[in-house]
Coordinates of C-alpha atoms and ligand atoms in Angstrom, one line a residue:
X592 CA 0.0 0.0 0.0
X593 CA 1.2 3.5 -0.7
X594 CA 2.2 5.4 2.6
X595 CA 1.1 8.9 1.9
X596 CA -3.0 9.3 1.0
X597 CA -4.1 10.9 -2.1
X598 CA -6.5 14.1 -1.4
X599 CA -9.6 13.6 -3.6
X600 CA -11.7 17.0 -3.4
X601 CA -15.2 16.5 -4.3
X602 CA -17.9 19.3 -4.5
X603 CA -21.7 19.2 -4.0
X604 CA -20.4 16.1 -1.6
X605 CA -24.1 16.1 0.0
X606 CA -26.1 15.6 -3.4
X607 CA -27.2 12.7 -5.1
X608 CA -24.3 12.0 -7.3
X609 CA -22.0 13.0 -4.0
X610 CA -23.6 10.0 -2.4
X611 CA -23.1 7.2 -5.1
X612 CA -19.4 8.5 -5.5
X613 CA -18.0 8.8 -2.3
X614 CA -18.2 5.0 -0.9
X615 CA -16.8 4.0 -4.2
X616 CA -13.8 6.2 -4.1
X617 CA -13.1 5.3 -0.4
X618 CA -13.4 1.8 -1.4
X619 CA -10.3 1.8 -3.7
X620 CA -12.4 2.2 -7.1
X621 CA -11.2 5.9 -8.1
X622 CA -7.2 5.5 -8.1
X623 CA -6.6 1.5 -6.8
X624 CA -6.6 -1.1 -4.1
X625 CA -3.7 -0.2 -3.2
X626 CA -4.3 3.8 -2.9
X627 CA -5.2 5.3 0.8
X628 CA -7.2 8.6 0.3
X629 CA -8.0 11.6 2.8
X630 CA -11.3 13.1 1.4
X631 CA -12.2 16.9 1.1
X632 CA -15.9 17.4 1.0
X633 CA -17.0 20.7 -0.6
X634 CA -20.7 22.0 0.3
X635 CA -22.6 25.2 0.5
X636 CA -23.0 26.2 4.3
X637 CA -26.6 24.6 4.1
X638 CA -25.6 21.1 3.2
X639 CA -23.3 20.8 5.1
X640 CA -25.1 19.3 7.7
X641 CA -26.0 16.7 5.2
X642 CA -22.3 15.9 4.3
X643 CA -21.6 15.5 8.0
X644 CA -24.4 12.6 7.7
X645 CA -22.2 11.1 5.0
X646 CA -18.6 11.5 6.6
X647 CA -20.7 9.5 9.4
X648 CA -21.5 6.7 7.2
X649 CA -18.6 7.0 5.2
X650 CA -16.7 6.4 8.7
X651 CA -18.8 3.5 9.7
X652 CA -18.1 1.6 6.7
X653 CA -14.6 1.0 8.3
X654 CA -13.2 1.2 4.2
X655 CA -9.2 0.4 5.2
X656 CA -8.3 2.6 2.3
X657 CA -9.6 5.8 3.8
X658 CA -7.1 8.0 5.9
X659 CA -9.9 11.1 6.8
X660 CA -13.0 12.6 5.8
X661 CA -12.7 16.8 6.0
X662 CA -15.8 19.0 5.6
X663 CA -15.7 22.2 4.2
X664 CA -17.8 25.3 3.3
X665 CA -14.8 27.5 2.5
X666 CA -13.4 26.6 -1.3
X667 CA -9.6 27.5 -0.5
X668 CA -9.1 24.9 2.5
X669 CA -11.3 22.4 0.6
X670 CA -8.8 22.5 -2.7
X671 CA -5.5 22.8 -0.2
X672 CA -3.2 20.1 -1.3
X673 CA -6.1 18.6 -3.8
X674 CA -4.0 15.6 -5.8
X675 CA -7.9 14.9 -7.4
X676 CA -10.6 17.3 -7.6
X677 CA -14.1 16.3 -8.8
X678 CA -16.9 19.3 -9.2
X679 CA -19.5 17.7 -9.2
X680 CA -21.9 20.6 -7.2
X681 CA -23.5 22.9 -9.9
X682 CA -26.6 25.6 -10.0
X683 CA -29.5 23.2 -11.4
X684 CA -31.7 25.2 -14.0
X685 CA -34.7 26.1 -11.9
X686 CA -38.0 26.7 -13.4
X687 CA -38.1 30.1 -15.5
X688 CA -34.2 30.1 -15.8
X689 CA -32.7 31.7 -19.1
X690 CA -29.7 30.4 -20.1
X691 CA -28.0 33.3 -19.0
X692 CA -28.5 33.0 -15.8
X693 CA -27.6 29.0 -15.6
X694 CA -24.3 30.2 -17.0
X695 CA -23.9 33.3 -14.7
X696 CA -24.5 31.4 -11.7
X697 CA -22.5 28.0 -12.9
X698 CA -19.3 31.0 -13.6
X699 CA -19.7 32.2 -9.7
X700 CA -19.2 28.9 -8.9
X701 CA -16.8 27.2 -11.0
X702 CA -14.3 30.2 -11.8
X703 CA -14.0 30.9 -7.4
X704 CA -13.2 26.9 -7.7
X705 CA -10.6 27.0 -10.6
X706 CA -9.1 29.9 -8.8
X707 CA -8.9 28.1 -5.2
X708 CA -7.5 24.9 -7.4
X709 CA -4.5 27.7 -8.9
X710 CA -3.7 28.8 -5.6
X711 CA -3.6 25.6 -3.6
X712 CA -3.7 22.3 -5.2
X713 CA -0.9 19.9 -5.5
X714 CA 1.5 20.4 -8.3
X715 CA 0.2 17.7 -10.1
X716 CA -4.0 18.3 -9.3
X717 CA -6.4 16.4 -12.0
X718 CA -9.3 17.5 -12.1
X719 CA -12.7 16.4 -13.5
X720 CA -15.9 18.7 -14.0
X721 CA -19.3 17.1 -13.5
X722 CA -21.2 19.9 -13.3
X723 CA -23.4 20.9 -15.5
X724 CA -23.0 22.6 -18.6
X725 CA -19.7 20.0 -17.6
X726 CA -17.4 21.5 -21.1
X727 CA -18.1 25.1 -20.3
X728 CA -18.0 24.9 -16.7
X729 CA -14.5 22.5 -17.3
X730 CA -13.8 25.4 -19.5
X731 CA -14.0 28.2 -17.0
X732 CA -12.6 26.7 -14.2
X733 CA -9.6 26.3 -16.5
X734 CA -9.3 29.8 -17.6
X735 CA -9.4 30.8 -13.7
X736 CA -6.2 28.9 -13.2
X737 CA -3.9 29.9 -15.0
X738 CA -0.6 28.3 -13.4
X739 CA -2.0 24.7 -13.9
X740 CA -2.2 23.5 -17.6
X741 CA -5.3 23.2 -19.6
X742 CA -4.6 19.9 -19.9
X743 CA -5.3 18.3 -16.0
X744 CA -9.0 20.2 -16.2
X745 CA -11.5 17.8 -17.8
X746 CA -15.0 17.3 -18.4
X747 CA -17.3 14.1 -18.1
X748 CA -17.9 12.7 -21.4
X749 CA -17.4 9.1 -20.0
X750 CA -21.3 8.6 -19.2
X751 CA -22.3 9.4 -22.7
X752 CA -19.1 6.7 -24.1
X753 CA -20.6 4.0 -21.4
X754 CA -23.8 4.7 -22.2
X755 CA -23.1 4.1 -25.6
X756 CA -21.8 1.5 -25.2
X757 CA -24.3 -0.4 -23.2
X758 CA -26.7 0.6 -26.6
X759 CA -24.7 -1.5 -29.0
X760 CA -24.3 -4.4 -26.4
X761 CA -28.6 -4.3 -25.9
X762 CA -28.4 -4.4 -29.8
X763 CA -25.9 -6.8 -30.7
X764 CA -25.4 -9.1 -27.5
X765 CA -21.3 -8.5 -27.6
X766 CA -20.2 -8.2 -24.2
X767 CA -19.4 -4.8 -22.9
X768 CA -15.6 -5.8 -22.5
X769 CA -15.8 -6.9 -26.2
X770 CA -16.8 -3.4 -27.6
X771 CA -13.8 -1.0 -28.4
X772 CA -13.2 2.3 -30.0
X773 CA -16.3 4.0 -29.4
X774 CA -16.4 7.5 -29.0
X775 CA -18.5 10.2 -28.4
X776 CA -17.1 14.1 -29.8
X777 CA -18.4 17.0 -28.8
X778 CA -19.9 18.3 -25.7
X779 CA -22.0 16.6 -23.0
X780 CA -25.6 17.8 -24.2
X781 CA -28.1 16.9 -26.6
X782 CA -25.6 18.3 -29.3
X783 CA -22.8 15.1 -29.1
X784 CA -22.1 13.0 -31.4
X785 CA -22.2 9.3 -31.0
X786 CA -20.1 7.5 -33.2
X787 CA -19.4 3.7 -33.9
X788 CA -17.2 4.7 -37.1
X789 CA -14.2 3.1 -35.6
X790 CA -15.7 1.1 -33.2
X791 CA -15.3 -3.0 -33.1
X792 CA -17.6 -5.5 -31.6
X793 CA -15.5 -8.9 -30.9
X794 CA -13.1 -8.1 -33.2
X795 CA -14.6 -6.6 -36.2
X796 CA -16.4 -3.7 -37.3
X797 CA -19.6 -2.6 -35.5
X798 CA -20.6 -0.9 -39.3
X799 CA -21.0 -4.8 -40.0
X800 CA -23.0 -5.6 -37.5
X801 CA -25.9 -2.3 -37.6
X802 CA -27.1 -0.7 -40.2
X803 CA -27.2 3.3 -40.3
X804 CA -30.9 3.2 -40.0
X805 CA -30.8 1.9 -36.5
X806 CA -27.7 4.4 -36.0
X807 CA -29.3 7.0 -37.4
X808 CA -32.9 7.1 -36.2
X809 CA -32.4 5.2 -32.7
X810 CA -28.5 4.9 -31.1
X811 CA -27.6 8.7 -32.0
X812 CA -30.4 10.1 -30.2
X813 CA -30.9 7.6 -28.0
X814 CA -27.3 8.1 -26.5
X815 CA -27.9 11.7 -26.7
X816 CA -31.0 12.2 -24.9
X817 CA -30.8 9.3 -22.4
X818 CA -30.0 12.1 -19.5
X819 CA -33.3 13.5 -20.0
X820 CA -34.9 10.1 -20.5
X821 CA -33.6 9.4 -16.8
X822 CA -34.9 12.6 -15.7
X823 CA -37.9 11.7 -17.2
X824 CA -38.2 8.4 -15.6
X825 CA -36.8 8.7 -12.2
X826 CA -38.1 12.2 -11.2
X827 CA -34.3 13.6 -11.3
X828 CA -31.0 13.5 -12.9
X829 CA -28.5 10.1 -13.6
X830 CA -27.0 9.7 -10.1
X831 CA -25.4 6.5 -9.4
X832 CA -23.7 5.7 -13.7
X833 CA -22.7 9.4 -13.4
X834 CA -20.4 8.4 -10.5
X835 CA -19.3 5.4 -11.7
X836 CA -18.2 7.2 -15.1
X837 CA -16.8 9.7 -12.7
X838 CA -14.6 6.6 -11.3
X839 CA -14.1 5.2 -15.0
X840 CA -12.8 8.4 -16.2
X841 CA -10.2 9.3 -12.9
X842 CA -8.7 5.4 -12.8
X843 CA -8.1 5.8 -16.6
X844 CA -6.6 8.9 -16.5
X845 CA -4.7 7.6 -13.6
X846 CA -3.6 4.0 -14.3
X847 CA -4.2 4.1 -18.1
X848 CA -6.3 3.0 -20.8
X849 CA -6.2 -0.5 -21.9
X850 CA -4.1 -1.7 -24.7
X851 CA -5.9 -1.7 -28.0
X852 CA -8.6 0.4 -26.8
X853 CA -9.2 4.2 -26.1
X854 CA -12.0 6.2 -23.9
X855 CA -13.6 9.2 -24.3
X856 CA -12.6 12.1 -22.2
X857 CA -13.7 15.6 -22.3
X858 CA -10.3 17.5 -22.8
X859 CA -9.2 20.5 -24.2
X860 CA -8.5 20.6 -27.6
X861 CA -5.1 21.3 -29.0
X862 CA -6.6 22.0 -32.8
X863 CA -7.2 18.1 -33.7
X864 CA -10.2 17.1 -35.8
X865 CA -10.1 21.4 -36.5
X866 CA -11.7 22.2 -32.9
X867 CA -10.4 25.4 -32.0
X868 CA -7.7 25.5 -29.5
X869 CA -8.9 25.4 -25.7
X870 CA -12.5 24.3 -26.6
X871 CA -12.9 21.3 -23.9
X872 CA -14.3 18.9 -26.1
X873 CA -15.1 15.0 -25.9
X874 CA -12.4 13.2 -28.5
X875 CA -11.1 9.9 -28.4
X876 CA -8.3 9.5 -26.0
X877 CA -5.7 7.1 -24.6
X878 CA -4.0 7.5 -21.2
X879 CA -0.4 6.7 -20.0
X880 CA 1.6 7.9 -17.2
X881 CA -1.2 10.0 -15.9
X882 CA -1.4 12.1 -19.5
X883 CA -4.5 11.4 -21.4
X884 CA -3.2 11.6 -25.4
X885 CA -5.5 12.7 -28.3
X886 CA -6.2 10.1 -31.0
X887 CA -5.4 11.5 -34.2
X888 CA -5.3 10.7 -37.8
X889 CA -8.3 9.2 -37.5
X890 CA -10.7 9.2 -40.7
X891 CA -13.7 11.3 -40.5
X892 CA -17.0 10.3 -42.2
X893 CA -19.1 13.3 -43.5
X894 CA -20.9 12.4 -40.6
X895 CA -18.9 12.7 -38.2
X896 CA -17.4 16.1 -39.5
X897 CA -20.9 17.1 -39.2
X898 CA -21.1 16.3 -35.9
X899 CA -17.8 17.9 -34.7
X900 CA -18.9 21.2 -36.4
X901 CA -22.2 21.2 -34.4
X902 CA -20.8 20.9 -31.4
X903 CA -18.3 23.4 -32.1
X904 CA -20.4 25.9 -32.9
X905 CA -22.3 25.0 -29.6
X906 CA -19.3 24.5 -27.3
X907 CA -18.3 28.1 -28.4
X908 CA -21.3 30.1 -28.5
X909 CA -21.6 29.0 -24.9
X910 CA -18.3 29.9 -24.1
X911 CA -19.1 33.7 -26.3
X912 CA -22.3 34.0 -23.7
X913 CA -20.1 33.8 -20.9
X914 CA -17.3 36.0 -21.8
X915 CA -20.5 38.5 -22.6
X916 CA -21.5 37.9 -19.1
X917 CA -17.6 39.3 -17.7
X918 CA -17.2 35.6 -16.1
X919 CA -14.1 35.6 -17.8
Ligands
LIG2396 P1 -27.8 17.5 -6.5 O1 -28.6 18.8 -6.6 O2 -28.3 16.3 -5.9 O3 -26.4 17.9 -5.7 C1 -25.7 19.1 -6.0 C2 -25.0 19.5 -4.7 O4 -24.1 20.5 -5.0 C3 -25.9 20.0 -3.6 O5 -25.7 19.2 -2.4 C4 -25.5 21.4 -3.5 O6 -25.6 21.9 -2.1 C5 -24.1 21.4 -3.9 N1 -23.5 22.7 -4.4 C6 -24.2 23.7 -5.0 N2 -23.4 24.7 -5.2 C7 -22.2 24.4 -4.6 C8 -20.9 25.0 -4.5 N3 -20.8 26.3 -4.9 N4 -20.0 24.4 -3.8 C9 -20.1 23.2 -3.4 N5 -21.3 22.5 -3.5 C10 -22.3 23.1 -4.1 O7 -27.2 17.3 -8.0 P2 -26.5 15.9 -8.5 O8 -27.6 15.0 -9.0 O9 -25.5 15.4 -7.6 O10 -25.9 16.5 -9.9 C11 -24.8 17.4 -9.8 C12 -24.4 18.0 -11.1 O11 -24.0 17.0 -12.0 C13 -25.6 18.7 -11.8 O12 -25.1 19.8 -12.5 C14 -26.0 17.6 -12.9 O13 -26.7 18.2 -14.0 C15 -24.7 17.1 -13.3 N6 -24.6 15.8 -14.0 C16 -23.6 15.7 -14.9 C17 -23.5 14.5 -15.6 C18 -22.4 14.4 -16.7 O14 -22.4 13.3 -17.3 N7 -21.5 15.3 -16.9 C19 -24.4 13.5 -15.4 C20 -25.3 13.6 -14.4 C21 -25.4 14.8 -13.7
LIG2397 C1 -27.2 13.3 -17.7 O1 -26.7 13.2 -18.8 O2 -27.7 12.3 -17.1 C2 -27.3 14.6 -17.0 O3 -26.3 15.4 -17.5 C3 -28.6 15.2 -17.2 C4 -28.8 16.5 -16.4 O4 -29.3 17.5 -17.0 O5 -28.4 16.6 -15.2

C-alpha cells in the first residue's frame, strides 16, 4: 500500500451524485486497491449538515483505504493540497431560468473553484468537471487557473461513451468488455455526437453488424438524450452511472487506458479534428503515465465532420455568452 493518501476534493459532496461517488472512491475504485485517500468534501453552508451525515457513514463503513474525511464550506481549504478534484456541485436550471443566468451562476461557482484549485492544489491536481453545462464549466474553471495547464481540467464525457456502449451491447449481444473504439465528440448535451465509425464489436467492425438506420434514427439520439430520458423516468438527474463514469474516467486517467482500446474524455482541444484551441471537447483519448493523449489521424465520415462542427459551434457560442457575461 502507498504510505502517503491521495487528497480527492469533491464538491456538491451532500447531493445525489456526491452519495453514489463517495463509498466507491473510499473503497479503492477511483485510483486502486492499493491507494489510501483523505477526502475533502466541498458544500454550501446549508448542506453541510448533510455531508456530516455522509462523513458518518462513510466512517462507519470502516473502508481500510480511507485515511480522513474533512468537511468544508470554504473553497480554499477544501482545494488545499487537492492531488484529485471532482466538481460535481453545480446551480441546477430552476423553473423560468434563461440560459443566462444558468451560465452566470455556474461562472460564480466554477471560476472561485478554478481559482482556489490555482492557488492551492498539488502540483500535479487532475481535475474532472461534473457539473453541469460539464465542457463550459470544465472550461471556465480552467481559464481561472492559469498556473495549472489546460490539460489536467477535464470534463465528463465518459457517461455518454458507457452509455453508448451499453446501446450496442442491448443491440448486438457483444459483451461490454468486447466493444472497443467508441467515442462520443463534442460536448456533454443533446448536441454530441455518437459515433461507432471506428468502433469494433469482438473483433470486427460494428458498421457490420448495424445498419445506419438503427444508427441513425435510434442509437444517435438515444445516446444523446438518455439524461433526459432518466430525468424523465426517475423524477431527477443520472445519479449512481454518473459516479461510476466519474470513477471510469479518474482510474483511466490515472492508471491508463487498456491496450488496444481508447475512452472518451472531455479535454481541451489542441486543434485536432479542427476544434479550436482550448474548446474542452469529448475526443477519443488514450492514457499513460497519468497524461491522457488525443487520438489523431483518425478518418472522419461526413458524418462525423458534421457532428464535430455542431458541437463546435455549440461549445463556443456558450463559451461567447459567458465572456459576454464578464465571467471571464
Ligand atoms: P444535486 O442537486 O443532488 O447535488 C448538487 C450538490 O451541489 C448539492 O448538495 C448542493 O448543495 C451542492 N452545491 C451547489 N453549489 C455548490 C458550491 N458552490 N460548492 C459546493 N457544493 C455546491 O445534484 P446531482 O444529482 O448530484 O448532480 C450534480 C451535477 O452533475 C448537476 O449539475 C447535474 O446536472 C450534473 N450531471 C452531470 C453529468 C455528466 O455526465 N457530466 C451526469 C449527471 C449529472
Ligand atoms: C445526464 O446526462 O444524465 C445529466 O447530465 C442530465 C442533467 O441534465 O443533469
Amino acid at each position: 500500500m502507498t504510505t502517503s493518501p491521495i487528497t480527492v476534493t469533491v464538491t456538491g459532496a451532500a447531493g445525489n451524485i456526491g452519495y453514489a461517488l463517495l463509498f466507491r472512491i473510499a473503497s479503492g475504485g477511483l485510483l486502486g486497491p492499493d491507494v489510501p485517500v483523505r477526502l475533502n468534501l466541498l458544500e454550501i453552508p446549508a448542506a453541510v449538515k448533510a455531508a456530516e451525515g455522509t462523513a458518518m457513514e462513510l466512517n462507519d463503513s470502516a473502508f481500510p483505504l480511507l485515511d480522513s474525511v474533512n468537511i468544508y464550506d470554504d473553497v480554499n481549504q477544501a482545494f488545499e493540497g487537492t492531488n484529485v478534484g471532482l466538481l460535481v456541485g453545480a446551480r441546477p436550471r430552476t423553473k423560468g431560468m434563461e440560459r443566462a443566468d444558468l451560465l452566470a451562476a455556474n461562472g460564480g461557482i466554477f471560476g472561485p473553484q478554478g481559482k482556489a484549485i490555482n492557488d492551492h492544489a498539488a502540483d500535479d491536481v487532475k481535475v474532472l468537471v461534473v457539473g453541469n453545462p460539464a465542457n463550459t464549466n470544465a472550461y471556465i474553471a480552467a481559464a481561472s487557473a492559469p498556473d495549472v495547464p489546460a490539460d489536467r481540467f477535464n470534463a465528463m464525457m465518459r457517461l455518454d461513451h458507457n452509455r453508448a456502449m451499453s446501446q450496442l451491447k442491448e443491440k448486438t449481444g457483444t459483451a461490454i468488455s468486447d466493444i472497443k473504439k467508441v467515442v462520443v465528440w463534442g460536448n456533454h448535451s443533446a448536441d454530441q455526437h455518437p459515433d461507432v465509425s471506428y468502433a469494433t464489436l469482438d473483433g470486427k467492425p460494428a458498421l457490420e453488424a448495424v445498419d445506419a438506420q438503427w444508427l441513425d434514427s435510434y442509437f444517435v439520439p438515444t445516446v444523446a438524450k438518455r439524461g433526459a430520458a432518466i430525468i424523465e423516468a426517475r423524477g431527477a438527474s443520472s445519479a449512481a452511472s454518473a459516479a461510476s463514469a466519474a470513477i471510469d474516467h479518474v482510474y483511466d486517467w490515472v492508471n491508463g487506458t487498456k491496450e488496444g482500446d481508447w475512452t472518451t474524455a472531455g479535454v481541451a482541444s489542441h486543434g485536432e479534428y479542427g476544434v479550436p484551441e482550448g474548446l474542452i471537447f469529448g475526443f477519443p483519448t488514450t492514457s499513460a503515465g497519468g497524461e491522457w493523449q488525443i487520438v489523431t489521424g483518425l478518418d472522419v465520415s461526413d458524418a462525423t465532420r458534421a457532428g464535430i462542427e455542431r458541437n463546435i459551434k455549440a461549445a463556443q457560442e456558450e463559451i461567447d455568452a459567458v465572456k459576454e457575461l464578464d465571467i471571464l
